XYZ file of C-alpha atoms in Angstrom:
749
model
C -11.218 22.687 -30.030
C -10.715 20.783 -33.295
C -7.956 21.191 -35.929
C -9.949 23.832 -37.819
C -10.444 25.838 -34.642
C -6.731 25.687 -33.880
C -5.884 26.968 -37.370
C -8.299 29.865 -36.988
C -6.815 30.698 -33.562
C -3.282 30.651 -34.995
C -4.411 32.959 -37.785
C -5.772 35.437 -35.272
C -2.499 35.381 -33.326
C -0.389 35.981 -36.406
C -2.442 39.100 -37.206
C -1.563 40.632 -33.812
C 1.040 43.423 -34.124
C 4.640 42.290 -33.582
C 5.197 44.513 -30.533
C 2.091 43.164 -28.858
C 3.050 39.572 -29.696
C 6.440 40.147 -28.091
C 4.785 41.451 -24.947
C 2.486 38.409 -24.856
C 5.496 36.095 -25.217
C 7.359 37.818 -22.384
C 4.288 37.630 -20.119
C 3.854 33.955 -20.958
C 7.496 33.186 -20.158
C 7.251 35.097 -16.876
C 4.093 33.195 -15.955
C 5.715 29.850 -16.805
C 8.775 30.733 -14.709
C 6.587 31.639 -11.716
C 4.668 28.382 -12.059
C 7.927 26.380 -12.206
C 9.177 27.988 -8.994
C 6.213 26.458 -7.199
C 6.489 22.871 -8.403
C 10.128 22.094 -9.285
C 11.691 21.542 -5.856
C 13.357 18.351 -4.641
C 15.095 17.652 -1.344
C 17.385 14.860 -0.241
C 18.699 13.746 3.142
C 21.054 10.793 3.418
C 21.289 8.324 6.265
C 24.484 8.277 8.312
C 27.162 6.166 6.670
C 29.762 4.711 8.999
C 33.369 4.057 7.990
C 34.997 1.820 10.538
C 38.253 3.731 10.251
C 39.613 6.770 12.129
C 38.760 10.253 10.887
C 42.351 11.051 9.858
C 42.624 7.968 7.642
C 39.256 8.704 6.016
C 40.434 12.251 5.271
C 43.541 10.909 3.563
C 41.303 8.683 1.406
C 39.005 11.628 0.671
C 41.884 13.806 -0.566
C 42.835 11.093 -3.057
C 39.611 11.896 -4.943
C 41.196 15.091 -6.234
C 42.007 16.535 -8.679
C 40.274 13.776 -10.709
C 38.376 10.647 -9.730
C 38.168 7.828 -12.317
C 35.724 5.966 -10.056
C 33.137 8.721 -10.729
C 33.082 9.058 -14.562
C 31.021 12.263 -14.628
C 33.670 14.003 -12.453
C 36.121 15.275 -15.057
C 38.432 17.253 -12.810
C 38.822 20.090 -10.312
C 40.868 23.224 -9.837
C 41.762 24.888 -6.524
C 40.493 28.472 -6.459
C 41.468 29.379 -2.915
C 43.243 27.702 0.015
C 43.967 28.901 3.552
C 44.988 27.572 6.969
C 44.693 28.841 10.503
C 47.881 29.851 12.308
C 48.018 26.628 14.291
C 47.085 24.472 11.280
C 43.933 23.158 12.953
C 41.605 24.560 10.292
C 42.206 24.025 6.596
C 39.901 25.563 3.940
C 39.994 24.656 0.242
C 37.665 26.093 -2.405
C 37.543 24.215 -5.731
C 35.858 24.513 -9.102
C 34.638 21.065 -10.159
C 33.880 20.124 -13.775
C 31.102 17.612 -14.454
C 29.929 15.909 -17.617
C 26.205 15.455 -17.029
C 24.617 12.500 -18.802
C 21.895 14.447 -20.631
C 20.388 14.225 -24.139
C 22.505 15.907 -26.792
C 19.559 18.046 -27.887
C 19.111 19.451 -24.390
C 22.816 20.334 -24.154
C 22.605 22.054 -27.530
C 19.571 24.091 -26.490
C 21.242 25.035 -23.206
C 24.441 25.939 -25.058
C 26.786 24.154 -22.640
C 28.739 20.914 -22.715
C 29.824 20.750 -19.076
C 28.475 21.869 -15.699
C 30.676 23.588 -13.091
C 30.199 23.466 -9.323
C 31.914 25.456 -6.595
C 32.902 23.298 -3.608
C 34.162 24.644 -0.282
C 35.814 22.188 2.128
C 36.455 23.163 5.748
C 38.367 20.592 7.779
C 38.835 21.098 11.511
C 41.607 18.767 12.664
C 41.108 19.736 16.280
C 37.397 18.920 16.308
C 37.934 16.146 13.733
C 35.230 17.354 11.339
C 34.971 18.134 7.630
C 32.166 20.298 6.248
C 31.583 20.382 2.498
C 29.395 23.039 0.876
C 28.699 22.963 -2.855
C 26.544 24.921 -5.286
C 26.239 25.085 -9.042
C 27.890 27.864 -10.975
C 26.379 26.929 -14.344
C 22.757 28.108 -14.861
C 22.678 29.500 -11.319
C 19.857 31.886 -12.276
C 17.675 29.043 -13.583
C 18.620 26.033 -11.453
C 19.763 26.160 -7.833
C 21.565 23.099 -6.451
C 22.765 23.240 -2.849
C 24.616 20.399 -1.163
C 25.998 20.053 2.341
C 28.094 17.107 3.518
C 29.892 16.400 6.759
C 32.415 13.912 8.083
C 32.647 13.573 11.866
C 33.715 11.172 14.610
C 31.238 8.466 15.573
C 29.703 9.464 18.933
C 30.094 5.949 20.365
C 33.441 4.950 18.849
C 36.137 7.595 18.344
C 37.977 5.380 15.853
C 35.033 5.355 13.438
C 33.905 8.116 11.090
C 30.363 9.182 10.167
C 29.259 10.756 6.907
C 26.023 12.634 6.119
C 24.790 14.724 3.228
C 21.751 16.772 2.316
C 20.832 18.540 -0.894
C 18.092 20.528 -2.551
C 17.215 21.053 -6.200
C 15.145 24.103 -7.167
C 14.412 24.454 -10.885
C 13.018 27.912 -11.580
C 13.056 27.782 -15.376
C 14.900 25.870 -18.063
C 13.639 26.666 -21.569
C 10.457 24.651 -21.019
C 12.375 21.460 -20.105
C 11.964 21.791 -16.323
C 10.514 18.309 -15.796
C 13.199 16.678 -17.969
C 15.993 18.515 -16.182
C 14.579 17.492 -12.812
C 14.543 13.806 -13.766
C 18.071 13.949 -15.195
C 19.430 15.795 -12.169
C 17.881 13.432 -9.615
C 18.965 10.341 -11.553
C 22.512 11.672 -11.819
C 22.619 12.686 -8.176
C 21.289 9.426 -6.731
C 23.663 7.360 -8.858
C 26.619 9.391 -7.529
C 25.333 8.980 -3.965
C 25.481 5.211 -4.352
C 29.061 5.474 -5.536
C 30.162 7.839 -2.772
C 30.827 5.275 -0.071
C 32.375 2.828 -2.518
C 34.846 5.478 -3.688
C 36.057 6.281 -0.151
C 36.370 2.581 0.673
C 38.338 2.095 -2.568
C 40.912 4.690 -1.547
C 41.005 3.402 2.029
C 41.973 -0.029 0.718
C 44.542 1.590 -1.535
C 46.133 3.375 1.453
C 46.187 0.166 3.489
C 47.748 -1.743 0.563
C 50.514 0.886 0.595
C 51.114 0.262 4.304
C 49.384 3.405 5.550
C 47.158 2.006 8.289
C 47.320 4.761 10.887
C 47.668 8.547 10.904
C 48.237 10.415 14.190
C 45.645 12.905 15.348
C 46.336 16.608 15.121
C 48.342 18.139 17.957
C 49.328 21.794 18.485
C 52.601 22.669 16.687
C 54.468 23.245 19.967
C 53.564 19.766 21.218
C 54.725 17.709 18.272
C 55.678 19.470 15.038
C 57.107 16.333 13.462
C 53.867 14.385 13.777
C 51.935 17.293 12.285
C 54.248 17.424 9.273
C 53.946 13.681 8.766
C 50.168 13.846 8.812
C 50.183 16.728 6.319
C 52.442 14.749 3.968
C 49.971 11.860 3.867
C 47.103 14.341 3.513
C 48.594 15.529 0.211
C 48.913 11.956 -1.074
C 52.596 11.292 -0.449
C 52.807 7.580 -1.161
C 56.307 7.191 0.274
C 55.189 7.994 3.819
C 54.499 4.990 6.019
C 53.371 5.569 9.569
C 53.406 2.538 11.826
C 50.590 2.108 14.288
C 53.080 1.255 17.014
C 54.047 4.927 17.299
C 51.088 5.380 19.633
C 50.878 1.868 20.987
C 47.546 1.434 19.199
C 45.250 -1.536 19.587
C 44.066 -3.729 16.748
C 40.940 -1.615 16.313
C 43.080 1.504 15.849
C 44.919 0.047 12.866
C 41.901 0.645 10.682
C 40.861 -3.004 10.475
C 37.120 -3.408 10.218
C 35.486 -4.455 13.461
C 31.859 -5.536 12.821
C 29.135 -4.609 15.232
C 26.941 -7.233 16.791
C 24.110 -4.785 16.088
C 24.385 -1.557 14.087
C 24.420 1.467 16.359
C 22.718 4.669 15.258
C 25.244 7.548 15.626
C 22.583 9.808 17.105
C 19.094 9.466 18.507
C 17.542 11.479 15.673
C 19.558 9.954 12.818
C 19.572 6.650 10.975
C 22.614 4.601 10.124
C 22.876 3.238 6.569
C 23.964 -0.192 7.875
C 21.013 -0.195 10.279
C 18.604 0.565 7.404
C 19.954 -2.265 5.292
C 19.956 -4.744 8.180
C 16.579 -3.973 9.728
C 14.549 -2.175 7.045
C 15.824 -3.647 3.799
C 17.244 -2.306 0.562
C 16.064 1.236 -0.154
C 16.946 3.620 -2.939
C 18.714 6.835 -1.895
C 15.493 8.815 -2.367
C 13.507 6.304 -0.289
C 16.104 6.558 2.468
C 15.785 10.323 2.277
C 11.990 10.206 2.590
C 12.227 7.973 5.657
C 14.789 10.199 7.390
C 12.975 13.441 6.604
C 9.609 12.136 7.806
C 11.222 10.747 10.949
C 12.937 14.067 11.665
C 9.667 15.911 11.122
C 7.942 13.663 13.662
C 10.698 14.230 16.213
C 10.453 17.982 15.772
C 6.658 18.319 15.811
C 5.071 15.235 17.369
C 4.701 15.382 21.128
C 3.641 11.788 21.633
C 5.432 8.504 21.141
C 7.494 8.336 17.939
C 6.656 5.192 15.944
C 9.360 2.733 14.984
C 11.207 3.186 11.716
C 9.634 0.111 10.101
C 6.206 1.503 11.003
C 6.974 4.866 9.346
C 8.333 3.046 6.307
C 5.042 1.165 5.840
C 3.118 4.425 5.502
C 5.666 5.747 3.007
C 5.342 2.600 0.913
C 1.545 2.817 1.072
C 1.751 6.299 -0.469
C 4.532 5.517 -2.973
C 7.010 7.556 -0.903
C 5.072 10.777 -1.305
C 6.065 12.474 1.962
C 3.066 14.797 2.185
C 0.523 12.016 1.651
C 2.385 9.620 3.957
C 2.624 12.301 6.658
C -1.132 12.941 6.512
C -1.967 9.228 6.654
C 0.501 8.588 9.490
C -0.702 11.539 11.585
C -4.316 10.389 11.303
C -3.245 6.905 12.379
C -1.214 8.224 15.337
C -4.228 10.239 16.481
C -6.416 7.136 16.160
C -3.937 5.006 18.116
C -3.848 7.565 20.919
C -7.627 7.920 21.035
C -8.241 4.168 21.316
C -5.080 3.316 23.301
C -3.970 0.841 20.650
C -0.369 0.896 21.886
C -1.502 -0.961 25.018
C -3.914 -3.384 23.405
C -1.612 -6.415 23.747
C -1.361 -5.797 27.492
C -4.994 -4.849 28.095
C -7.013 -6.984 25.663
C -8.064 -10.427 26.796
C -10.257 -12.209 24.210
C -13.565 -13.480 25.619
C -13.841 -17.234 26.004
C -16.325 -17.180 23.145
C -13.611 -15.961 20.759
C -11.128 -18.554 21.958
C -13.634 -21.248 21.073
C -15.359 -19.948 17.936
C -12.886 -17.552 16.262
C -11.141 -19.814 13.743
C -7.817 -18.030 13.429
C -4.347 -18.287 14.933
C -0.584 -17.939 14.347
C 1.229 -20.946 12.892
C 5.041 -20.868 12.417
C 6.216 -18.911 9.321
C 6.364 -19.162 5.530
C 9.431 -19.829 3.382
C 10.399 -16.147 3.422
C 10.426 -16.037 7.218
C 7.158 -14.107 7.442
C 4.911 -14.998 10.395
C 2.058 -17.180 9.139
C -1.544 -16.550 10.268
C -4.214 -19.141 9.466
C -7.888 -18.195 9.213
C -10.483 -20.920 8.624
C -13.113 -18.437 7.467
C -15.400 -21.073 5.976
C -15.778 -22.706 9.413
C -16.460 -19.425 11.236
C -19.984 -18.423 12.249
C -19.574 -14.723 11.497
C -23.238 -13.997 12.087
C -23.163 -15.715 15.470
C -19.991 -13.902 16.548
C -21.382 -10.511 15.549
C -24.674 -11.162 17.332
C -22.984 -12.547 20.441
C -20.079 -10.104 20.778
C -20.838 -7.095 18.594
C -18.619 -5.328 16.062
C -16.402 -3.605 18.619
C -15.141 -6.813 20.213
C -14.360 -8.348 16.838
C -12.588 -5.174 15.717
C -10.520 -5.028 18.896
C -9.568 -8.682 18.455
C -8.435 -8.061 14.863
C -6.387 -5.070 16.038
C -4.668 -7.240 18.626
C -3.840 -9.737 15.856
C -2.252 -6.957 13.787
C -0.257 -5.695 16.763
C 0.905 -9.236 17.480
C 1.869 -9.586 13.815
C 4.145 -6.540 13.989
C 5.748 -7.912 17.137
C 6.371 -11.266 15.465
C 7.919 -9.521 12.444
C 10.463 -7.856 14.727
C 11.262 -11.180 16.391
C 11.719 -12.934 13.027
C 13.959 -10.097 11.831
C 16.325 -10.886 14.697
C 16.029 -14.648 14.219
C 16.631 -14.754 10.447
C 19.091 -11.867 10.281
C 17.210 -10.025 7.528
C 14.321 -7.560 7.473
C 10.907 -9.181 7.983
C 8.327 -6.397 7.749
C 5.100 -8.221 6.829
C 3.295 -11.479 7.445
C 1.441 -14.089 5.387
C -2.209 -14.976 5.850
C -3.570 -18.375 4.805
C -7.374 -18.335 4.449
C -9.268 -21.620 4.135
C -12.722 -21.086 2.608
C -14.025 -24.643 2.819
C -17.561 -24.378 4.138
C -18.114 -20.815 2.912
C -21.704 -20.312 1.820
C -24.324 -17.614 1.589
C -24.810 -17.336 5.332
C -21.436 -15.581 5.410
C -23.003 -12.838 3.253
C -25.382 -11.792 6.024
C -25.399 -8.010 5.638
C -24.501 -6.932 9.207
C -21.622 -9.399 9.054
C -20.407 -8.042 5.714
C -20.782 -4.509 7.070
C -18.649 -5.423 10.079
C -16.048 -7.003 7.773
C -15.897 -3.890 5.597
C -15.428 -1.682 8.647
C -12.591 -3.893 9.903
C -10.948 -3.823 6.460
C -11.195 -0.027 6.399
C -9.594 0.345 9.830
C -6.779 -2.101 9.019
C -6.079 -0.492 5.632
C -5.827 2.963 7.241
C -3.647 2.000 10.197
C -1.674 -1.116 9.221
C -0.621 -0.480 5.604
C 1.882 -2.774 3.919
C 1.765 -5.315 6.759
C 0.301 -8.079 4.595
C 3.041 -9.694 2.554
C 0.928 -12.394 0.927
C -2.649 -13.710 1.174
C -3.186 -17.346 0.212
C -6.851 -18.257 -0.305
C -7.477 -21.996 -0.649
C -10.557 -24.113 -1.377
C -12.498 -21.117 -2.719
C -16.087 -22.284 -3.372
C -18.514 -21.212 -6.067
C -20.029 -18.512 -3.884
C -16.686 -16.759 -3.457
C -17.161 -14.330 -6.405
C -20.193 -12.830 -4.654
C -18.258 -12.125 -1.460
C -15.267 -10.890 -3.439
C -17.484 -8.475 -5.385
C -18.744 -6.914 -2.165
C -15.378 -6.727 -0.424
C -12.744 -6.064 -3.125
C -13.644 -2.389 -3.809
C -12.684 -1.589 -0.215
C -9.234 -3.199 -0.479
C -6.242 -1.182 -1.654
C -4.978 -2.087 -5.129
C -1.466 -2.811 -3.811
C -2.990 -5.217 -1.292
C -5.169 -6.965 -3.887
C -2.072 -7.760 -5.940
C -0.798 -9.882 -3.045
C -3.796 -12.258 -3.215
C -3.327 -15.803 -4.550
C -6.568 -17.761 -4.937
C -6.915 -21.532 -5.318
C -10.151 -23.425 -5.921
C -10.813 -27.057 -5.130
C -7.578 -28.977 -4.556
C -5.479 -26.732 -6.804
C -3.449 -25.654 -3.775
C -1.868 -29.095 -3.627
C 1.248 -29.947 -5.611
C 3.667 -27.691 -7.515
C 2.452 -24.121 -7.889
C 0.382 -24.455 -4.736
C 1.109 -23.960 -1.051
C 4.438 -25.777 -1.209
C 5.825 -22.842 -3.200
C 5.240 -20.507 -0.252
C 5.047 -22.696 2.864
C 7.406 -25.494 3.858
C 5.808 -28.924 3.526
C 6.316 -29.746 7.201
C 4.391 -26.584 8.157
C 1.266 -27.142 6.015
C -1.667 -27.858 8.421
C -3.135 -31.302 8.686
C -6.604 -30.183 7.548
C -5.029 -29.100 4.239
C -3.306 -32.434 3.702
C -0.072 -31.592 5.540
C 1.650 -33.379 8.404
C 1.660 -30.473 10.863
C -0.889 -30.466 13.664
C -2.626 -27.093 13.731
C -4.111 -25.693 16.937
C -6.396 -23.173 15.220
C -9.972 -23.680 16.565
C -12.372 -25.511 14.266
C -15.199 -23.091 15.018
C -18.828 -24.140 14.646
C -22.180 -22.441 15.171
C -22.391 -20.034 18.098
C -25.384 -21.019 20.301
C -28.258 -18.562 19.912
C -28.553 -18.470 23.688
C -25.327 -16.396 23.680
C -26.718 -13.737 21.342
C -27.041 -10.198 22.671
C -30.605 -8.952 22.973
C -30.134 -5.371 21.803
C -30.984 -4.803 18.158
C -29.132 -2.215 16.117
C -31.352 0.799 15.285
C -32.603 0.664 11.729
C -31.784 4.331 11.161
C -28.114 4.112 12.170
C -25.596 6.014 10.083
C -23.878 2.797 8.981
C -27.054 1.271 7.551
C -28.152 4.541 5.931
C -24.739 4.947 4.290
C -24.800 1.309 3.157
C -28.244 1.536 1.578
C -27.755 4.971 0.025
C -24.473 4.131 -1.669
C -25.053 0.545 -2.830
C -28.740 -0.414 -2.752
C -31.844 0.643 -4.672
C -35.286 0.734 -3.108
C -38.420 -0.557 -4.799
C -42.123 -1.054 -4.191
C -44.022 -4.163 -5.259
C -47.724 -3.612 -5.893
C -50.504 -6.125 -6.141
C -50.609 -7.140 -9.766
C -47.584 -4.969 -10.604
C -44.226 -6.667 -9.926
C -40.938 -4.800 -9.835
C -38.537 -5.947 -12.555
C -34.927 -5.172 -13.489
C -33.385 -6.064 -16.823
C -29.738 -7.092 -17.241
C -28.274 -7.311 -20.728
C -25.642 -10.009 -21.187
C -23.370 -9.579 -24.199
C -21.237 -12.686 -23.738
C -22.677 -16.074 -23.005
C -20.875 -16.915 -19.788
C -21.202 -14.249 -17.109
C -22.228 -14.139 -13.472
C -25.252 -12.180 -12.240
C -25.196 -11.591 -8.487
C -27.914 -10.099 -6.320
C -28.559 -9.184 -2.724
C -31.871 -7.859 -1.372
C -33.814 -7.348 1.848
C -37.580 -7.593 2.228
C -38.593 -4.596 4.334
C -42.353 -5.052 4.177
C -44.666 -7.850 3.054
C -43.835 -11.134 1.306
C -42.597 -11.372 -2.279
C -41.757 -14.051 -4.835
C -38.409 -13.708 -6.581
C -37.818 -15.139 -10.072
C -35.248 -14.898 -12.842
C -36.199 -14.977 -16.550
C -34.360 -14.848 -19.888
C -35.486 -13.373 -23.197
C -33.863 -12.731 -26.547
C -36.115 -9.687 -26.983
C -35.454 -6.389 -25.238
C -38.338 -5.436 -22.917
C -40.066 -2.136 -23.725
C -40.388 0.345 -20.871
C -41.737 3.469 -22.531
C -45.464 3.099 -21.756
C -45.556 0.578 -18.935
C -45.730 2.984 -16.010
C -48.807 4.724 -17.452
C -50.793 1.480 -17.371
C -50.021 0.730 -13.724
C -52.822 1.171 -11.232
C -52.268 4.065 -8.833
C -49.144 5.335 -10.612
C -48.556 8.027 -8.029
C -48.221 5.462 -5.289
C -46.088 3.166 -7.397
C -43.126 5.543 -7.239
C -40.058 3.389 -7.793
C -41.928 0.418 -9.229
C -40.990 -0.783 -12.730
C -42.725 -3.486 -14.792
C -40.928 -4.738 -17.901
C -42.438 -8.056 -19.057
C -45.260 -7.311 -21.497
C -48.599 -8.872 -20.630
C -48.788 -10.235 -24.166
C -45.590 -12.231 -23.721
C -46.032 -15.993 -23.397
C -43.824 -17.894 -20.940
C -41.850 -20.524 -22.794
C -42.213 -18.663 -26.104
C -41.197 -15.023 -25.620
C -39.224 -15.627 -22.448
C -38.187 -18.534 -20.253
C -37.681 -19.104 -16.548
C -34.080 -19.520 -15.374
C -34.680 -20.213 -11.676
C -37.567 -21.646 -9.734
C -39.657 -19.027 -7.877
C -38.486 -18.338 -4.330
C -40.893 -17.095 -1.667
C -39.193 -14.410 0.455
C -40.760 -13.401 3.771
C -40.732 -9.996 5.398
C -37.454 -9.290 7.215
C -35.440 -11.842 5.262
C -32.118 -11.096 3.546
C -31.510 -12.948 0.277
C -28.273 -13.318 -1.663
C -27.688 -15.280 -4.826
C -25.845 -15.678 -8.107
C -26.608 -17.092 -11.523
C -24.175 -18.261 -14.186
C -25.550 -17.323 -17.600
C -25.242 -19.623 -20.592
C -26.602 -17.415 -23.383
C -26.456 -13.747 -24.305
C -29.660 -11.775 -24.192
C -31.785 -10.064 -21.569
C -32.152 -11.450 -18.045
C -35.003 -10.121 -15.929
C -34.976 -10.117 -12.123
C -38.569 -10.063 -10.881
C -40.108 -9.436 -7.471
C -43.901 -9.817 -7.238
C -46.276 -9.790 -4.313
C -46.875 -13.183 -2.721
C -50.440 -14.153 -1.943
C -51.972 -17.272 -0.316
C -52.178 -20.349 -2.510
C -55.793 -20.936 -3.507
C -57.116 -24.094 -1.888
C -58.676 -26.924 -3.835
C -61.505 -29.072 -2.708
C -59.156 -31.670 -1.292
C -56.500 -29.500 0.312
C -56.353 -26.804 2.948
C -54.237 -23.630 2.796
C -50.944 -23.731 4.661
C -50.824 -22.109 8.077
C -47.881 -19.900 6.982
C -49.871 -18.616 4.003
C -52.906 -17.781 6.162
C -50.725 -15.919 8.706
C -48.962 -14.076 5.915
C -52.246 -12.928 4.396
C -53.419 -11.628 7.776
C -50.152 -9.734 8.387
C -50.210 -7.843 5.077
C -51.932 -4.591 5.978
C -51.808 -3.022 2.520
C -51.391 -3.898 -1.114
C -47.737 -2.808 -1.194
C -44.455 -4.542 -0.403
C -41.079 -2.792 -0.043
C -37.546 -4.007 -0.587
C -33.986 -2.781 -1.132
C -31.787 -4.577 -3.633
C -28.359 -4.635 -5.235
C -27.199 -6.517 -8.337
C -24.067 -6.717 -10.450
C -22.821 -8.495 -13.560
C -19.380 -10.075 -13.385
C -17.451 -11.306 -16.401
C -16.621 -14.987 -16.022
C -13.027 -14.344 -17.116
C -12.520 -12.427 -13.875
C -12.801 -15.711 -12.013
C -10.976 -18.145 -14.256
C -8.188 -19.623 -12.195
C -9.682 -18.132 -9.052
C -12.719 -20.343 -8.436
C -14.088 -23.616 -9.693
C -14.820 -23.770 -13.397
C -18.174 -22.142 -13.943
C -19.192 -24.879 -16.356
C -19.009 -27.474 -13.581
C -21.355 -25.597 -11.239
C -24.621 -27.256 -10.318
C -27.975 -25.575 -9.996
C -30.058 -25.146 -6.893
C -30.849 -22.887 -3.991
C -28.844 -23.069 -0.771
C -30.859 -22.375 2.354
C -29.111 -21.257 5.528
C -30.321 -24.218 7.537
C -29.998 -26.822 4.819
C -27.440 -28.241 2.445
C -27.134 -27.068 -1.122
C -29.340 -29.001 -3.499
C -28.394 -29.689 -7.072
C -30.084 -30.532 -10.315
C -28.275 -31.952 -13.305
C -31.131 -30.909 -15.586
C -30.745 -27.165 -15.050
C -28.590 -25.091 -17.391
C -27.770 -22.469 -14.765
C -26.096 -22.020 -11.455
C -27.414 -20.150 -8.464
C -26.969 -19.817 -4.733
C -29.551 -18.254 -2.480
C -29.363 -17.667 1.239
C -31.566 -16.104 3.851
């Protein structure tokens, strides 16, 4: 609806009777409130924080927070509403009204009509059980916003002289004058910032007590047993600074004096809880909300999942892969756990033994670590005969081998975490592409690679810390075009690509890998044991051929490739318009029936397609055939040839690329190949005679795929396009070049 339509609509509304307009407004507000109830809910669960001091001393520090706390600026003060004690003094209950100055926009405060927010806090301390339970809820806007918080202090289950702290909270915004989203953001920002300060505040007052000589407070005892001790503890509890209790009264040890005693390894207070120190030491720095997501997802798994619970770092990877959206991470993780159980992936390191063929021809292996302590995996992809490995072993063996590599990578990350004393949760992969050519784009091999990428992305998210690609050749953009759409965007951002020798020197590998670790084949001094690969002997190939109508091939052809028919005298042609001079045209096609000749042409004129199909012989049988070059066009005048014709035989798979130099229209042409007419002094070639006998009809069939890539997408990633040489690269031969050509192309069977 345009501006005029909006004005007309407003005019109609203003003509509605006032009573009816009021009813409409009320209904709208009710509807908005109901909608907000559904979406404005946030939950938080903290990890367990450990104070390496006795419960009684921590309680004395906690009481010093009241009635005001300068360390928390938004906390303006508190007032005791109700206080009670049990007869024996073991249970002490205090109910307070707390005044907060929320950091919110002035306009929002004016609309809400309040300057401060009040909370009701109920503290229940049980000196006998040595626990404190804190329950808080908002008093201000209680009918529009519901904030519930529960905290607890308790004795560490493995060390009675340490104290644990936990808290959970929920925020439910039902309605707030149309500012529900803003209020939610302000509330969560305010809450998480106060969470960060919570432990610091208690530690501040603990140090203050110790500086005053208060290093030990006796535990609660029944009044009849020791009334004097009870009175002394109560005096300190109320902040009496002149009370000094010596630790020698109980013959305490050094640990009992409140001095910090570090753990060799952080101990989780309970099997189903996570310690804050453990998270920082083994999982890394997380925001309070990220910690909450990890704990809540872990608790959900423990409550609902009957199988093996994954490790915390494994759960954290799935949360990171879904930007800490618990619902999405839970779905992804559950699917992965089901997959692991179905294929017994947990036991793959014990059960999988790579065939001797892989040990010899799979050019990958682990090699020390990078500068960040990540395990380093080296893959000499350019030296690997992917086609031979697929034909000799099949997709399943290669997939299982890659899974074992990923499992080994996770194991090495855990080992490096212990060695380096900091969280190592991902590894680095160094890929050498020297030797990469069009034979690596053999379709079944690419299909197997895409399947492996899909499985790894779904089940090993956020395990790749960095991918270093070195010596990327000119053909790399073609492979990257086929593979990159299947790689997660977060993963693609971790790729660093170097062409030629750009990986050497500053800004290269030395920025990420220590010089004494760089492999010898990349100019380093370190001997690398990764196999050099080579061609897999054809005698090792499996004999079974994959059915042509398999689901994988059908999905591949239906989603990416076009089909076409080539008739005698009626080639199939595709036009590609290039708007900027330097671009890359890539193609990939299979000859399903007959032999064809493939050519590439350029024209400044746009081909006309309106009446061409009507002039074709046997139009009904032509179907998906398209002819674009007008018969009146003269080669060399109206259009020019960009690549030499290439004869493509039935059953062959062809891939190639062409670097354009001029804008205009580029035409990909497939035409039927016939025997070369013989002259009086020469005989036809045997191949041509056999080909003519094998063609049973006047129709060839092919499937093809093409794409135009902007050259700027590859600047800094591959060799300068201007320096590329022309020529076709055959699978069995070396790439030829011609300095006279103004284009660049690779072709492979």
